[in-house]
Short mmCIF file of C-alpha atoms in Angstrom, two decimals:
data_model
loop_
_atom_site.label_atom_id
_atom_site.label_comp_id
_atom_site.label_asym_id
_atom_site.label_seq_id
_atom_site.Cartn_x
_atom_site.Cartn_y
_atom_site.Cartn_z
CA UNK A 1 16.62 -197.00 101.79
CA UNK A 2 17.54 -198.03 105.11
CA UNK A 3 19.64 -201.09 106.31
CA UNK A 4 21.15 -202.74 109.19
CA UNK A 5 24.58 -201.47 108.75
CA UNK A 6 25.43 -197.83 110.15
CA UNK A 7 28.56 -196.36 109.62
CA UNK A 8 29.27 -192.82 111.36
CA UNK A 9 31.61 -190.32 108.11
CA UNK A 10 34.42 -189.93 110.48
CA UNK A 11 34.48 -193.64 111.62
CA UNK A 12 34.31 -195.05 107.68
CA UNK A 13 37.08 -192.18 106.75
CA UNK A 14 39.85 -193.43 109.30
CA UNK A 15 38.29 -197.21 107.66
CA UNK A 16 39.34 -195.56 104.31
CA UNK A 17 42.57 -194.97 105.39
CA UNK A 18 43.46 -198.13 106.96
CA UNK A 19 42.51 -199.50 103.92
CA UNK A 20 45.15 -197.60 102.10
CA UNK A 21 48.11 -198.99 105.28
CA UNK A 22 46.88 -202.24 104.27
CA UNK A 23 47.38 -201.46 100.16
CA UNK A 24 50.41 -200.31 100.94
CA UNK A 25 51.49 -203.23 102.68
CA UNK A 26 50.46 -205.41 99.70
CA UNK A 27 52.31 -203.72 97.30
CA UNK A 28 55.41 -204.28 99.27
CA UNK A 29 56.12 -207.83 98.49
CA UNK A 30 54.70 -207.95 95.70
CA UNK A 31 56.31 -208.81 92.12
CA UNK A 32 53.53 -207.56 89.50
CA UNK A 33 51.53 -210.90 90.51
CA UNK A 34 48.14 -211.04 91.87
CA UNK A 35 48.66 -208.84 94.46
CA UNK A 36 49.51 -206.13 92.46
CA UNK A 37 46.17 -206.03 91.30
CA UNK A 38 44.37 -206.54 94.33
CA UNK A 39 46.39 -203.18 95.85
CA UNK A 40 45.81 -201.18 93.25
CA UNK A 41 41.97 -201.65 93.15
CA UNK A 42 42.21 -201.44 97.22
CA UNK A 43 43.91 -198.28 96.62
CA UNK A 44 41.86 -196.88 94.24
CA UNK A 45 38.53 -197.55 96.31
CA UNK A 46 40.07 -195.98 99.29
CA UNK A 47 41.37 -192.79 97.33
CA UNK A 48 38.14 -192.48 95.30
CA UNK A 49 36.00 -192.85 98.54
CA UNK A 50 38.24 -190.40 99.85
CA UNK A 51 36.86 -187.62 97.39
CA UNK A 52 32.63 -188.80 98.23
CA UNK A 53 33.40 -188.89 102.02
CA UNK A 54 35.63 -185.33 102.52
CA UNK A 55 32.33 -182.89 101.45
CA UNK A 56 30.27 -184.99 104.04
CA UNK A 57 32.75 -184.64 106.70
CA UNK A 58 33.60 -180.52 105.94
CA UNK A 59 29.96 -180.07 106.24
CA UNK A 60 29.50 -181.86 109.50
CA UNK A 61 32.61 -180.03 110.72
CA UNK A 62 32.68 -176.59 109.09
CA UNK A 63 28.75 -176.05 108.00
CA UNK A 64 27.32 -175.77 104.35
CA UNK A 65 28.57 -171.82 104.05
CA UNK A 66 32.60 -172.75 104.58
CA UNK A 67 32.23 -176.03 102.65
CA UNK A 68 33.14 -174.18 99.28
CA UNK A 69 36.47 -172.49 100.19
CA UNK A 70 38.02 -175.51 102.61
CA UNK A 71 37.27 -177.92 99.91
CA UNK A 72 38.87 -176.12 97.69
CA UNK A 73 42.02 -175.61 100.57
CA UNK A 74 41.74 -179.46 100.83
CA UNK A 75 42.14 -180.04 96.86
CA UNK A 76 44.75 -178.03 96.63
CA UNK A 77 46.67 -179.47 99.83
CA UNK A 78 46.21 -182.94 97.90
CA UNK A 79 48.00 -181.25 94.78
CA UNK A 80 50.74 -179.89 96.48
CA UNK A 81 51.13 -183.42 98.64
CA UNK A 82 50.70 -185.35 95.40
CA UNK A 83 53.41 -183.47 93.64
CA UNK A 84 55.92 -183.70 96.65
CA UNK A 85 54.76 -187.53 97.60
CA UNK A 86 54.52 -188.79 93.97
CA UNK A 87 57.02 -186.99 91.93
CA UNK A 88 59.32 -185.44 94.10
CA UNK A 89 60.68 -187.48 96.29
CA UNK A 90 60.20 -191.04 94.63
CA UNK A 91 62.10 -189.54 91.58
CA UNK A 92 65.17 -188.51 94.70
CA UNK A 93 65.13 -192.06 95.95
CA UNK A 94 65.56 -193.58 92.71
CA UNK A 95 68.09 -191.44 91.72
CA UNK A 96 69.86 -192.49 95.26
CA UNK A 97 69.48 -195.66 94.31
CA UNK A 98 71.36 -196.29 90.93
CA UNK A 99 74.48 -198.17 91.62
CA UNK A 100 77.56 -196.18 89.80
CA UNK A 101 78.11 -198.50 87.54
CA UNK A 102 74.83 -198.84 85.76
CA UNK A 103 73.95 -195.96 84.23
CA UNK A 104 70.76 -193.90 84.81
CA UNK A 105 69.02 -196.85 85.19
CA UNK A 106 67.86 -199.16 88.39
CA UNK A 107 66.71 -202.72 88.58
CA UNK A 108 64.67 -204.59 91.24
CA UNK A 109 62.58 -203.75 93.96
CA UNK A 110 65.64 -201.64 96.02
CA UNK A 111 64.79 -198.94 93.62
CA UNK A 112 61.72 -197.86 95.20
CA UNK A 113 61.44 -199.55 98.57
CA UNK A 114 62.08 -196.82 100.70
CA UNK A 115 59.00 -194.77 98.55
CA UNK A 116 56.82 -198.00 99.64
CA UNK A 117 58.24 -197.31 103.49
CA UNK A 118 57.91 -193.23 103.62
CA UNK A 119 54.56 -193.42 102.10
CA UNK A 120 53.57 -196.23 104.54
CA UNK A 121 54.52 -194.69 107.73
CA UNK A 122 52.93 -191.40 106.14
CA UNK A 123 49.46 -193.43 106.26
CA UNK A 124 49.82 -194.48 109.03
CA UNK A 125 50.54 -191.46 111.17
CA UNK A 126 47.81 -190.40 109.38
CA UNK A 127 45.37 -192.88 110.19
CA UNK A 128 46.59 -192.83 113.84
CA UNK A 129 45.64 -188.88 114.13
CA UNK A 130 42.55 -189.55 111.99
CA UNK A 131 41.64 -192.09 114.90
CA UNK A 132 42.77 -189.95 117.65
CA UNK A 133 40.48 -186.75 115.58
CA UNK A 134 37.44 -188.99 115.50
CA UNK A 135 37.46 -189.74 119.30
CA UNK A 136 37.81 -186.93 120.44
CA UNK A 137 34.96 -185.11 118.22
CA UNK A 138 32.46 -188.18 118.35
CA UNK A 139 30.85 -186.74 121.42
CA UNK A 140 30.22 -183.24 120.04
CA UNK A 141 29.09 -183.48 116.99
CA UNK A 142 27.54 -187.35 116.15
CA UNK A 143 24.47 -188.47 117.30
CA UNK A 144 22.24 -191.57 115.62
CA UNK A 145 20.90 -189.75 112.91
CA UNK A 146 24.11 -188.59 111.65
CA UNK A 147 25.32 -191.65 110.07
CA UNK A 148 25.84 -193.28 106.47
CA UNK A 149 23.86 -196.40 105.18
CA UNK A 150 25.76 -199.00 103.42
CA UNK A 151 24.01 -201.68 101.52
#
């Protein structure tokens, strides 16, 4: 099953994550319209493609006897970020955010902008060290045969 388009894991990985800078980004303005939709399903591509690319990448990187125990390192790294990243601290904000007068309870997008702007800048520092990772271990370990087809 070979085609024209090649795709080295590291190089479609820091793709993945742009991909989630540019969700991001569409979920900003948005006000539960179209592009609400389209975000989430970016999202959702990126994250899920997240969890087929990692093994691939561990292997290249680490060999097939590590691949066990890091993967397991690396799902529990994702709990621990997932519980600070999307609990924690949007929960904080939108406490900070209730005016006094109101209650317990926010309206409009103030409530959770700074979430959209922490987790953005999180992505992309990501994707910016992701980048700078990929350069500098191209040379070593990626040759033409190690590469993904895409249909």
């Amino acid at each position: 099953m070979y085609t024209p388009y090649k795709i080295q894991r590291t190089r479609w990985f820091v793709s993945l994550l742009f991909m989630l800078v540019i969700s991001i980004c569409f979920l900003l303005p948005s006000q539960l319209g179209f592009m609400l939709y389209f975000a989430c399903c970016l999202s959702g591509f990126a994250f899920g493609a997240f969890w087929v690319t990692s093994p691939n990448i561990l292997i290249d990187l680490y060999g097939y006897n590590r691949v066990g125990s890091i993967y397991s390192v690396l799902g529990a790294s994702c709990l621990i970020g997932n519980t600070f990243l999307a609990t924690m601290l949007p929960s904080l904000l939108y406490e900070a955010a209730i005016p006094h007068d109101s209650g317990t309870i926010c309206y409009g997008q103030h409530c959770f902008i700074t979430t959209y702007y922490i987790m953005l800048i999180i992505c992309l520092i990501v994707c910016l060290i992701s980048g700078w990772f990929y350069q500098r271990v191209k040379r070593k370990f990626y040759h033409e045969t190690d590469q993904i087809q895409i249909k």
